[in-house]
XYZ file of C-alpha atoms in Angstrom:
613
model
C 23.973 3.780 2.663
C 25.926 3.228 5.656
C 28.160 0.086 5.744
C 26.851 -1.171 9.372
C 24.456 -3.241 8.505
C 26.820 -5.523 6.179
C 29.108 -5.810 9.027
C 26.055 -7.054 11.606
C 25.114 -9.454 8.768
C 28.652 -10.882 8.916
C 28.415 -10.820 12.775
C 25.161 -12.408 13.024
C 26.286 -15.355 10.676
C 28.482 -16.406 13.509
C 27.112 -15.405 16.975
C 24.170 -17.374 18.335
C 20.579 -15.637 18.525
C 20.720 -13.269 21.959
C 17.904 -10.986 21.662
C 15.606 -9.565 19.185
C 17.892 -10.259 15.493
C 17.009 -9.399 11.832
C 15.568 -12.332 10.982
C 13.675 -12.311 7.364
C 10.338 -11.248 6.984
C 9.525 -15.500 6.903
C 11.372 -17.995 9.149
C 13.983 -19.601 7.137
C 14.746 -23.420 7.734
C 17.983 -22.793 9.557
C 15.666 -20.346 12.360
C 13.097 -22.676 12.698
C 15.584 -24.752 13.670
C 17.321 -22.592 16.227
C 14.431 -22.148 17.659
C 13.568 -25.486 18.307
C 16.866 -25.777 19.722
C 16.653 -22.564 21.644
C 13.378 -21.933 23.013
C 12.936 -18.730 25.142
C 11.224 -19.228 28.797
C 7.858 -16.519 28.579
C 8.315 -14.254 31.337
C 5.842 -14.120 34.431
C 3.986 -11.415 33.287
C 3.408 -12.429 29.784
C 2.144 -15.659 31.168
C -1.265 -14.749 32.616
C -4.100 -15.511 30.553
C -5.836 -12.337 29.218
C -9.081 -11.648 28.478
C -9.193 -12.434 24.866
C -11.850 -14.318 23.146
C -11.966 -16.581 20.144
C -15.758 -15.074 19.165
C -15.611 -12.849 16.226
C -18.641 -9.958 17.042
C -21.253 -10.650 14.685
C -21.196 -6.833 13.429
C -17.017 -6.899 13.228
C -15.924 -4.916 10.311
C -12.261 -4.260 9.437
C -11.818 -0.957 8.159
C -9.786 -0.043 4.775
C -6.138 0.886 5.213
C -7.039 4.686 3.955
C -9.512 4.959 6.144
C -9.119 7.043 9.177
C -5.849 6.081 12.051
C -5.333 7.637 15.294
C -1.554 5.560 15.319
C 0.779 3.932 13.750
C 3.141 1.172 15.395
C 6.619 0.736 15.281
C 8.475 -2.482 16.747
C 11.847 -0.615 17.391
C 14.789 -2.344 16.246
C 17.341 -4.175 18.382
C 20.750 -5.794 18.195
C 23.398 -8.138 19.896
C 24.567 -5.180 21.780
C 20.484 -3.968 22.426
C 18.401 -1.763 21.078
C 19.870 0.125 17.621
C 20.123 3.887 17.826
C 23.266 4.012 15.238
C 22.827 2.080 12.092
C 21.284 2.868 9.200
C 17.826 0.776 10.502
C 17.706 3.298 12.912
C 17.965 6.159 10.427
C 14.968 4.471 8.328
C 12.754 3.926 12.076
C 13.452 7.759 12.660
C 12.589 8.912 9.135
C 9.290 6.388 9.464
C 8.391 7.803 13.080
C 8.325 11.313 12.045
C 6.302 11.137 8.762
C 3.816 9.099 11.253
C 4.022 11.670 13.976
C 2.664 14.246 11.130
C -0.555 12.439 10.637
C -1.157 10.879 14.008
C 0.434 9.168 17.314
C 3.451 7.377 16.143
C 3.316 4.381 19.186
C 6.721 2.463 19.648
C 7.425 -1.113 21.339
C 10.625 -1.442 22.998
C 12.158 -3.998 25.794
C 13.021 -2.123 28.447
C 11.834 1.337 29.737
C 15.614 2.663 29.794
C 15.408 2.285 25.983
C 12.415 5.094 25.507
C 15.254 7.667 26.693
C 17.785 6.348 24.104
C 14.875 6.764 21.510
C 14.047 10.088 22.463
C 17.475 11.035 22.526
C 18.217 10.098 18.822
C 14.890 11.455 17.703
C 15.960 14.549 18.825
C 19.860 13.994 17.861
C 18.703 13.347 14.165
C 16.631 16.945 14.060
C 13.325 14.883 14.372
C 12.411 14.859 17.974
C 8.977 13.008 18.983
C 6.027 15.107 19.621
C 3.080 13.093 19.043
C 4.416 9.488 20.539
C 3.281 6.603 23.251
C 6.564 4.152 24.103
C 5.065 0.143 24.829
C 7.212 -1.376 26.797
C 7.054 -5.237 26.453
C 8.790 -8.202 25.224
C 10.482 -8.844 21.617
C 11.253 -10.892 19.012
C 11.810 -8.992 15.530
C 10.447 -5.698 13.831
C 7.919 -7.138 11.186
C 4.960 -5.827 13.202
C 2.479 -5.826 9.657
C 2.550 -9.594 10.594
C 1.882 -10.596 13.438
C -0.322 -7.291 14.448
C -2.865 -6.367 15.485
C -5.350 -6.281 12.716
C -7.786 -3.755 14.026
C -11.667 -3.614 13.944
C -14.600 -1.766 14.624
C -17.825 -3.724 16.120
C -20.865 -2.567 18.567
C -22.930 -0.069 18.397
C -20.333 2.481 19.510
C -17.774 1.666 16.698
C -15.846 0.112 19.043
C -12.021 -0.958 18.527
C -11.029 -4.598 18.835
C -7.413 -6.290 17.420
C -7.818 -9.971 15.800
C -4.614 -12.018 17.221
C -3.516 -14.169 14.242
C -1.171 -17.057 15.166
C 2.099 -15.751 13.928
C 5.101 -18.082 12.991
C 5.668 -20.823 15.467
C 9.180 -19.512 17.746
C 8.424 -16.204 17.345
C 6.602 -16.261 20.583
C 7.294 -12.950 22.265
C 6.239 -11.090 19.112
C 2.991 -13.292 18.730
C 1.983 -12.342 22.331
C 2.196 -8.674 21.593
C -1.559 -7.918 20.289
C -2.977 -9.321 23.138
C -0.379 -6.798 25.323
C -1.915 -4.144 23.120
C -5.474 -4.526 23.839
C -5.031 -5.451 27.692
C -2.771 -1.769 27.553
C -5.762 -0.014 25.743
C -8.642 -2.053 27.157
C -9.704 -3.282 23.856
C -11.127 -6.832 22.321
C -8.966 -9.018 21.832
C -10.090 -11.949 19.535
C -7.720 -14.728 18.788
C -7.412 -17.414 16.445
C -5.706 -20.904 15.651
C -5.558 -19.708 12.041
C -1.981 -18.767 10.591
C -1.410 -16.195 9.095
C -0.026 -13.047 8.835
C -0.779 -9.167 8.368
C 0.888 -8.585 5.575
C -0.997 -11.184 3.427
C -4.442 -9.181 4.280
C -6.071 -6.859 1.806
C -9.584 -5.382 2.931
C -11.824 -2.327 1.446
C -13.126 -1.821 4.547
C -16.936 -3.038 3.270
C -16.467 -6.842 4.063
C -13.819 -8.133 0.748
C -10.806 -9.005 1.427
C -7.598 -10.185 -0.094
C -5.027 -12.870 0.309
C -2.673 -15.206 -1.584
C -3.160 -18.646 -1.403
C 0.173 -19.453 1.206
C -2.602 -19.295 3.695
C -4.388 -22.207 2.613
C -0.912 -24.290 1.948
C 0.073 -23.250 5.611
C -2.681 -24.438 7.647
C -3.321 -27.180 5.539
C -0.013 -29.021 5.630
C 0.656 -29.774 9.188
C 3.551 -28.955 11.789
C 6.344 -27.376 11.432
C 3.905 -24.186 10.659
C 0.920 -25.229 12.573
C 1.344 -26.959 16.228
C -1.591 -25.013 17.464
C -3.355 -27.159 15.050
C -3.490 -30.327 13.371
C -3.733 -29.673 9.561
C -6.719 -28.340 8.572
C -8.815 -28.890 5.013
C -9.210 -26.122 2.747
C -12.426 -25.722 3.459
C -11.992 -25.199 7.072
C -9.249 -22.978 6.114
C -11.561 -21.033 4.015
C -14.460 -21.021 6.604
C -11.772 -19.538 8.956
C -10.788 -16.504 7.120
C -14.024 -15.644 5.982
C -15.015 -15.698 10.125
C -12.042 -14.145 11.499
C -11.789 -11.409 8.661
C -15.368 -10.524 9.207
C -15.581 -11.132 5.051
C -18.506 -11.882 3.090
C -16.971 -12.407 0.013
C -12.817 -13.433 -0.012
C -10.748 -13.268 -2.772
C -7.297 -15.571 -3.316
C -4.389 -15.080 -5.382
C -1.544 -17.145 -6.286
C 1.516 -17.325 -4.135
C 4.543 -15.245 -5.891
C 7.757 -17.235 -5.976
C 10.141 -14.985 -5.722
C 9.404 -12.616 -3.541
C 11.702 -12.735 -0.401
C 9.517 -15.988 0.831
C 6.921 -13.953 2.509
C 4.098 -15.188 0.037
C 2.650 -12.124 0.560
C -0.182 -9.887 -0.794
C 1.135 -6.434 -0.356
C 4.533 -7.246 -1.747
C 3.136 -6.509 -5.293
C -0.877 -5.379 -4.773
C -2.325 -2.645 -2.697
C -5.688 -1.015 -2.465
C -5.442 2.895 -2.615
C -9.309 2.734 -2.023
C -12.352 1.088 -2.545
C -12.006 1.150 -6.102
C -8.708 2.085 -6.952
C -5.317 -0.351 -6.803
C -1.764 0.063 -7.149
C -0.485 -3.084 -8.648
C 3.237 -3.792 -9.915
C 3.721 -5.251 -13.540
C 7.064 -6.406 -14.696
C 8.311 -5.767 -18.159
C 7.993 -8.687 -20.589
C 11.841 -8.962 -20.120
C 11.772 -10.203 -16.915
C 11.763 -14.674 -17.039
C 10.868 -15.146 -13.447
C 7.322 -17.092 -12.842
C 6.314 -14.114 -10.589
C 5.776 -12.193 -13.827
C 2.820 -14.468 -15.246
C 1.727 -14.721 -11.687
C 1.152 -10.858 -11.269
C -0.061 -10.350 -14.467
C -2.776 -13.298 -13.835
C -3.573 -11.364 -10.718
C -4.122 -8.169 -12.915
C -6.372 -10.162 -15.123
C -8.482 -11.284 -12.782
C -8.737 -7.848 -10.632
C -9.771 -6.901 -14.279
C -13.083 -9.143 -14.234
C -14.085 -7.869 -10.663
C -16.577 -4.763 -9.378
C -16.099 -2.922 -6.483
C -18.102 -2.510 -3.513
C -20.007 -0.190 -5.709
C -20.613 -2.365 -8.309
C -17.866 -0.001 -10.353
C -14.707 -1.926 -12.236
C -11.617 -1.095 -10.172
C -9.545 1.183 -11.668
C -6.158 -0.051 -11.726
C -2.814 1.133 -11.988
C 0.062 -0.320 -13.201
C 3.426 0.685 -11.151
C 6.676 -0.245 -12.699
C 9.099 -2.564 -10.523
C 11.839 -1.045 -9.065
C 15.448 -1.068 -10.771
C 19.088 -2.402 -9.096
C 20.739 0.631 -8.406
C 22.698 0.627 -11.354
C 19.442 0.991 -13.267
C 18.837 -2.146 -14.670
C 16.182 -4.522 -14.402
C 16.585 -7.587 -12.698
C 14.611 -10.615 -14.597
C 16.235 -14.264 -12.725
C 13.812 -15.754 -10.165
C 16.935 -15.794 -7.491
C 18.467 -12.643 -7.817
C 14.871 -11.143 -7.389
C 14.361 -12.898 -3.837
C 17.625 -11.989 -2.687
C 16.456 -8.511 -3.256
C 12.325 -8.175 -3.470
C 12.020 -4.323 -4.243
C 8.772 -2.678 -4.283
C 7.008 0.540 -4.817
C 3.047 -0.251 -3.312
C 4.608 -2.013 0.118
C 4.289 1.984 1.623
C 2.039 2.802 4.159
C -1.518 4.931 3.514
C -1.887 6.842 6.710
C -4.535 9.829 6.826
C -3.085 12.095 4.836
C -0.015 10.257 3.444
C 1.807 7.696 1.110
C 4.970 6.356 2.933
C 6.400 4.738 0.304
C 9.561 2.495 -0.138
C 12.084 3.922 -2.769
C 15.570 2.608 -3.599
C 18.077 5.363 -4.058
C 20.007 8.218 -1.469
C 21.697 11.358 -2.619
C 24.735 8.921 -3.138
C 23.929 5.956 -4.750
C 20.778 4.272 -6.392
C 18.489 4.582 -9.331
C 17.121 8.177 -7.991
C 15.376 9.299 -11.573
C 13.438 5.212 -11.550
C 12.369 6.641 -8.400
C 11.326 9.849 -9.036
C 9.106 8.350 -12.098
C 7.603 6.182 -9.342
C 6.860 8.867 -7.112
C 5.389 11.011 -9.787
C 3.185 7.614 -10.570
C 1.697 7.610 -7.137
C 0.895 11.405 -7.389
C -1.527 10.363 -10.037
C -2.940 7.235 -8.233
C -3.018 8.711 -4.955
C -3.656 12.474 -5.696
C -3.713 14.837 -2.236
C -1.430 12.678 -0.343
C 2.180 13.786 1.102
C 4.319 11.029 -0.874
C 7.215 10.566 1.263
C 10.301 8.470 0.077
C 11.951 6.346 2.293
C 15.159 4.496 1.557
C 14.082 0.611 2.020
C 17.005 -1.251 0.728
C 18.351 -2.350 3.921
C 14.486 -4.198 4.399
C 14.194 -5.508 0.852
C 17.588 -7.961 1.140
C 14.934 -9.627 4.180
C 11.993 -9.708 2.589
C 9.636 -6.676 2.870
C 9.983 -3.344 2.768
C 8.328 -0.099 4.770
C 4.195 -1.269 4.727
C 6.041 -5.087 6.574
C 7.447 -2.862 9.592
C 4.251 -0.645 10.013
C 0.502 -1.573 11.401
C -2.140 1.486 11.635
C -4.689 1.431 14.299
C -8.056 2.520 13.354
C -9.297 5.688 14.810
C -11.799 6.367 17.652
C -14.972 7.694 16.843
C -14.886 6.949 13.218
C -17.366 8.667 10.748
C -17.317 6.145 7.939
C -19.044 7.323 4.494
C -19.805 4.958 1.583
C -19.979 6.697 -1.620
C -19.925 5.333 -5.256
C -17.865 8.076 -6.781
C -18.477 9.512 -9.829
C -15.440 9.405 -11.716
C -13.842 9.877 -14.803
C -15.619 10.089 -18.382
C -19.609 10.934 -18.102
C -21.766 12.088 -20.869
C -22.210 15.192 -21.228
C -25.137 15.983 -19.152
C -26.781 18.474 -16.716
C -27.144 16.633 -13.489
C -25.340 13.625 -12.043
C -26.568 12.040 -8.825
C -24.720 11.907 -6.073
C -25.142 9.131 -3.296
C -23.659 8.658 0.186
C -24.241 6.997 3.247
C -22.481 8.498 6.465
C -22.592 6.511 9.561
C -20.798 7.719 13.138
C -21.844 6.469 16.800
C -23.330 9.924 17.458
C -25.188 9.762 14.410
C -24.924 12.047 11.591
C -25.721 15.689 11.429
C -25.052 16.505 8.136
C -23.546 15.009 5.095
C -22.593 17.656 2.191
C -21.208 17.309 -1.539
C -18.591 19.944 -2.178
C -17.953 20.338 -6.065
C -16.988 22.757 -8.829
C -15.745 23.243 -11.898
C -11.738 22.783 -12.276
C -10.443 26.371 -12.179
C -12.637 27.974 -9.810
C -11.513 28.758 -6.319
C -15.236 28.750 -5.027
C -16.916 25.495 -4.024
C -20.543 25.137 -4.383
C -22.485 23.481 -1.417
C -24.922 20.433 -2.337
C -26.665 19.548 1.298
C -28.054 15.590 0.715
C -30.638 14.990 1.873
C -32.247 11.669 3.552
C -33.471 9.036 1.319
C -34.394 5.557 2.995
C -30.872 5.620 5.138
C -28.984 7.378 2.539
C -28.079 11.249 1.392
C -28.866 11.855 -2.285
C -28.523 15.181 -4.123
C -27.737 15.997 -7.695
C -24.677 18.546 -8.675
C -26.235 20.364 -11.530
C -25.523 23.149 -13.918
C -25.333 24.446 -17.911
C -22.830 21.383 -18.347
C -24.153 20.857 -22.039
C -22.972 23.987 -22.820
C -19.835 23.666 -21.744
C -16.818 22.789 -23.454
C -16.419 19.236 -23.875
C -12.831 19.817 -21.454
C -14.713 20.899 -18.207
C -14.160 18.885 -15.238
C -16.070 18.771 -12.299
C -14.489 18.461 -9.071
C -16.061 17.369 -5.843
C -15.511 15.712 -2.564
C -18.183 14.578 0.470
C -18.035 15.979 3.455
C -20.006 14.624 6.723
C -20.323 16.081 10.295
C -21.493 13.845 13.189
C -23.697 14.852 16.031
C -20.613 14.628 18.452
C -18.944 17.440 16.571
C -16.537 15.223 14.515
C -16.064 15.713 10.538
C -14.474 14.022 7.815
C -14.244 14.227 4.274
C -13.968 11.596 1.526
C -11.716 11.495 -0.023
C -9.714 11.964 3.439
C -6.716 13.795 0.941
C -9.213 16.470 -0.353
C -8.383 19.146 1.927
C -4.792 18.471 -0.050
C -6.832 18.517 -3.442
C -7.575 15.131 -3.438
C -11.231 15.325 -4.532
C -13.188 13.129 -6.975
C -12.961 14.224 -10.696
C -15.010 13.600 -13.838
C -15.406 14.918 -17.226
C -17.169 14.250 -20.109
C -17.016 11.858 -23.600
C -15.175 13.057 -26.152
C -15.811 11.536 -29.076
C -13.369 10.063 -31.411
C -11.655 12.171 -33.475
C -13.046 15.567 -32.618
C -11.444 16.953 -29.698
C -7.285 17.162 -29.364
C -5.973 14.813 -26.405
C -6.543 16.936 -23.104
C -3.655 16.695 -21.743
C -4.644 17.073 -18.120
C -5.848 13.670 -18.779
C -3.542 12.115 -20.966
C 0.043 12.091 -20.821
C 3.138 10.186 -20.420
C 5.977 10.110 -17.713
C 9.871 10.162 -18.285
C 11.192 6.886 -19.586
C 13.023 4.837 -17.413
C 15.978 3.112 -16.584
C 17.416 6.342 -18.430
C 20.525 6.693 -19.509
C 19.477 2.561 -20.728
C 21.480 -0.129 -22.243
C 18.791 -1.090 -23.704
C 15.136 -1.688 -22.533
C 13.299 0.546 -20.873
C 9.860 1.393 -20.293
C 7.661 4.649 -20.557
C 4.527 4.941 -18.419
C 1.229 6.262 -19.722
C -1.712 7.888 -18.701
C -5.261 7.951 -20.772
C -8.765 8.991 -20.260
C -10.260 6.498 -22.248
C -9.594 3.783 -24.330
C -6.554 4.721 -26.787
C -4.990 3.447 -29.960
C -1.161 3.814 -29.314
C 1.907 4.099 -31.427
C 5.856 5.370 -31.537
C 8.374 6.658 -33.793
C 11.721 6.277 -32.252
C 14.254 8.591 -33.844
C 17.729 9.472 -33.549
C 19.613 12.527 -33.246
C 19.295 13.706 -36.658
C 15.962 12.640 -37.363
C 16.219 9.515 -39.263
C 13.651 7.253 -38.653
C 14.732 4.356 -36.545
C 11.508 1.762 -35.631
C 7.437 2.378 -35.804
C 6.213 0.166 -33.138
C 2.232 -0.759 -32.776
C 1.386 -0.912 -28.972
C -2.103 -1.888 -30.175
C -5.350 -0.421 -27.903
C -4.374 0.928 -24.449
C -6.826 1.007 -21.822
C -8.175 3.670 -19.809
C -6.033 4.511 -16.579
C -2.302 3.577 -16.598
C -0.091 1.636 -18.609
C 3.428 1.070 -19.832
C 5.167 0.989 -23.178
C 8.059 -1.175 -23.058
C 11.097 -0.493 -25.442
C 14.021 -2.253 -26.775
C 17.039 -0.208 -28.220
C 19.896 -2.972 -27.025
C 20.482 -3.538 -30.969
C 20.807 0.479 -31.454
C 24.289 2.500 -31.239
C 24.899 4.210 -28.199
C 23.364 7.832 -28.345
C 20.370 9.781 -27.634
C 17.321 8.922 -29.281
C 13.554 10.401 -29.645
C 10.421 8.534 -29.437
C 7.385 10.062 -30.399
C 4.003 8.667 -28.437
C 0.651 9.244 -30.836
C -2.530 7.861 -29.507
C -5.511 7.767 -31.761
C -3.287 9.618 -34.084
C -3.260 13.040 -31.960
C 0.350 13.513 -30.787
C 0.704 12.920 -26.878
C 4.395 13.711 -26.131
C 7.892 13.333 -27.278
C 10.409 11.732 -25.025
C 14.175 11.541 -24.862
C 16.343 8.704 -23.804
C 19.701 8.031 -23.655
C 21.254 4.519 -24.796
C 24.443 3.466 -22.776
């Protein structure tokens, strides 16, 4: 990492606020204060009223995060001096505007119009120039654009786009003013509301449920210095609020983490990968801090719920990142100093841009690489890309904080309820979606086969009350019992527009299922069960090693050393189906390499090596 940003932080500690600063993700005390005492005159033109509204449409609906974007937006970063085309922020905005230029238009705020020419100029200076771009010129406060917006909507009968206005924190003023900029810019709805809160404590699977932690409620019920749009509210009006503005029927609250940079929020530990899928980090048992039981309460709970298809969600655990020495930080403190993540990244179309901790020079690279190899199996089809977020993480947030899609035009939006994972062993399986576009639809298609063919075969659903049923069919009962079926929906809308689902299966991201295998019959497959590298590794002492299984699995390990003598025999007890970790504790052991041999149901699923420090 480049040694810029430490001096700036020195710098900033002693020169009053001139322009746009990196401020933490949440307003500390002492900036709430400076802001008080420093208050910044609106310009003319932000001063006009615009043509917002505080009436949600009645037919609003927020669309999922992996649904379909035709942007992304970037707050550009600025300094004392003006806008930051040197440090290493401005290495991290490149990196993050040119994955986003692959997928769709990567759209940029800056202050003045001078500055889109010293953007363009290191775009192109760092071998990345932009080709797929729109530059918003406009007033500034800071770069955490996840939170104060827009959050983006559909309504009407055309699938229009609108952008909710949240009220963002008090003093941040310029940056609060900026979705209503947007919309006037793109002539879209604006809706505003007195609520506070922010973007990246919002969670939605794009069929009316919706996520937050429970900092909202605290916020708007306590009062000024948070809320002088609004005298405090009660929870219930709090409640009634989200559930209006968020266009949510049914609203579900977590507890606040503690140590977490101060943001309070959601997407610092939990993120929905799709409607029934999420990415949620766990902490090893080592770890003392109270945002441990917190996240494993939240796990619990996800545990208890259904989808929007009335299917459990699949979950999947995703170790917390390491220091960069490799260890793993367990003190309440030392973790908000430093909040580091692996699910704050960014789902857009077709990829994962995901926050990672190491360069080619220093960091925990091969913790990492385990977690990128993790999200290939949560997220399969998308382009993971790793960005570098450590600068971001020492404020409070990381890459999914400094990032806000914009939902696509014209959207073809397809409910499904996949078919996934272990199914008996039969000869037909239903299949049922329900396509919707502005256009209406002209087709809506299941493409499946079995794993190892290149050939699809082409199931056309057909109308049924509103919805398109068919059944993928075949011999599958006299198959072998390791067959899987592969399959993804395609729809086409009557203004020429298609779309799959998943959006990643053009990438091989389809749907897959297989069937039961009974206890004790079949070896482990291990296409779907497996284990991942341990990590930290080399160790000095604990470390963890993730699994995978298709089912619900007895687990156990022999750990081993060099010349096979027989160290420990640990019970991990019954491991559920999806992902988990096994978490290991050498620190008593001599330094050395050592072998640990994973069984599950008593079938042998790997042997791994690691190396204690």
């Amino acid at each position: 990492m480049r040694k810029t940003s430490f001096l700036l932080l020195a710098i900033f500690a002693y020169i009053p606020f001139v322009s746009a600063q990196r401020w933490h993700v949440k307003p500390t005390p002492e900036e709430i204060v400076y802001r008080q005492q420093h208050p910044k005159p609106l310009p003319a033109s932000t001063q006009k009223t615009t043509a917002g509204t505080f009436v949600m449409p009645t037919d609003a609906r927020f669309p999922g995060e992996f649904e379909e974007s035709q942007a992304v937006a970037l707050a550009w970063i600025y300094d004392i001096g003006g806008i930051d085309i040197s440090s290493e922020y401005a290495d991290l905005w490149a990196a993050m505007a040119n994955a986003i230029q692959q997928e769709c238009q990567v759209w940029i705020r800056v202050e003045n119009g001078a500055d889109t020419t010293a953007v363009k100029n290191f775009m192109s200076s760092n071998g990345t120039p932009l080709t797929n771009y729109r530059f918003f010129v406009t007033v500034s406060d800071d770069f955490w654009i996840r939170d104060f917006g827009p959050l983006g909507f559909y309504y009407g009968s055309n699938d229009d786009v609108g952008f909710l206005n949240m009220n963002y924190y008090p003093g941040r003023d310029y940056d609060n003013l900026f979705p209503g900029y947007l919309a006037n810019e793109l002539g879209y709805l604006e809706v505003k509301t007195n609520l506070y809160a922010e973007g990246g404590n919002y969670i939605t699977d794009g069929f009316h449920r919706s996520f937050h932690s429970d900092v909202i409620q605290s916020v708007n019920t306590s009062g000024p210095p948070y809320t002088p749009a609004h005298a405090a509210w009660t929870t219930q009006q709090v409640n009634d609020s989200i559930k209006y503005v968020w266009a949510s029927t049914d609203v579900i609250t977590t507890p606040t983490l503690k140590c977490d940079g101060g943001t309070g929020h959601n997407d610092m530990f939990m993120k929905l990968m799709d409607e029934n899928t999420f990415a949620v980090m766990e902490y090893p048992s080592i770890v003392t801090a109270a945002d441990k039981g917190i996240i494993d309460g939240v796990i619990n709970t996800l545990s208890t719920k259904t989808s929007v298809y009335g299917q459990p969600y699949r979950i999947f655990k995703v170790p917390m990142p390491t220091r960069d020495d490799g260890n793993i930080t367990t003190l309440c403190n030392l973790l908000d100093n430093d909040a580091r993540t692996f699910v704050n990244g960014l789902t857009v179309n077709g990829s994962y841009l995901m926050p990672t901790y190491s360069d080619a020079a220093s960091g925990n690279k091969a913790g990492d690489q385990v977690a990128i190899n993790l999200f290939k199996q949560i997220a399969p089809g998308y382009k993971i890309i790793p960005l570098d977020a450590r600068i971001l993480t020492i404020y409070g947030g990381a890459v999914h904080c400094v990032t806000m899609q914009i939902p696509a035009e014209n959207p073809i939006t397809i409910w499904h309820p996949p078919v996934l994972d272990k199914q008996p062993q039969v000869n037909k399986f239903h299949i049922v979606a329900k396509a919707t576009n502005k256009s209406g639809i002209a087709s809506t298609k299941c493409m499946w086969r079995i794993r190892g063919n290149q050939n699809w075969n082409t199931l056309t659903l057909t109308d049924s009350s509103g919805y398109s049923i068919g059944d993928i069919t075949d011999n599958f009962t006299q198959m072998s019992k390791q067959t899987v079926i592969e399959y993804y929906i395609t729809s086409t809308s009557n203004n020429g527009k298609t779309i799959t689902k998943p959006i990643t299966a053009s990438n091989g991201g389809y749907y897959k299922f297989y069937f039961e295998v009974p206890d004790g019959i079949a070896e482990l497959d291990e296409a779907r069960n497996f284990a991942l590298n341990p990590f930290p590794n080399p160790t000095i002492g604990n470390f963890v090693i993730p699994v995978i299984f298709d089912g619900t699995r007895n687990v156990q390990a022999i750990i081993t050393d060099v010349m096979g003598k027989r160290i420990t025999e640990l019970d991990f007890g019954s491991k559920s189906n999806g992902m988990s970790k096994l978490e290991f504790d050498i620190s008593d052991k001599a330094a050395g390499m050592y072998f640990i041999q994973i069984t599950a149901d008593g079938k042998l699923l790997t042997t791994k090596r690691v190396m204690k420090q």
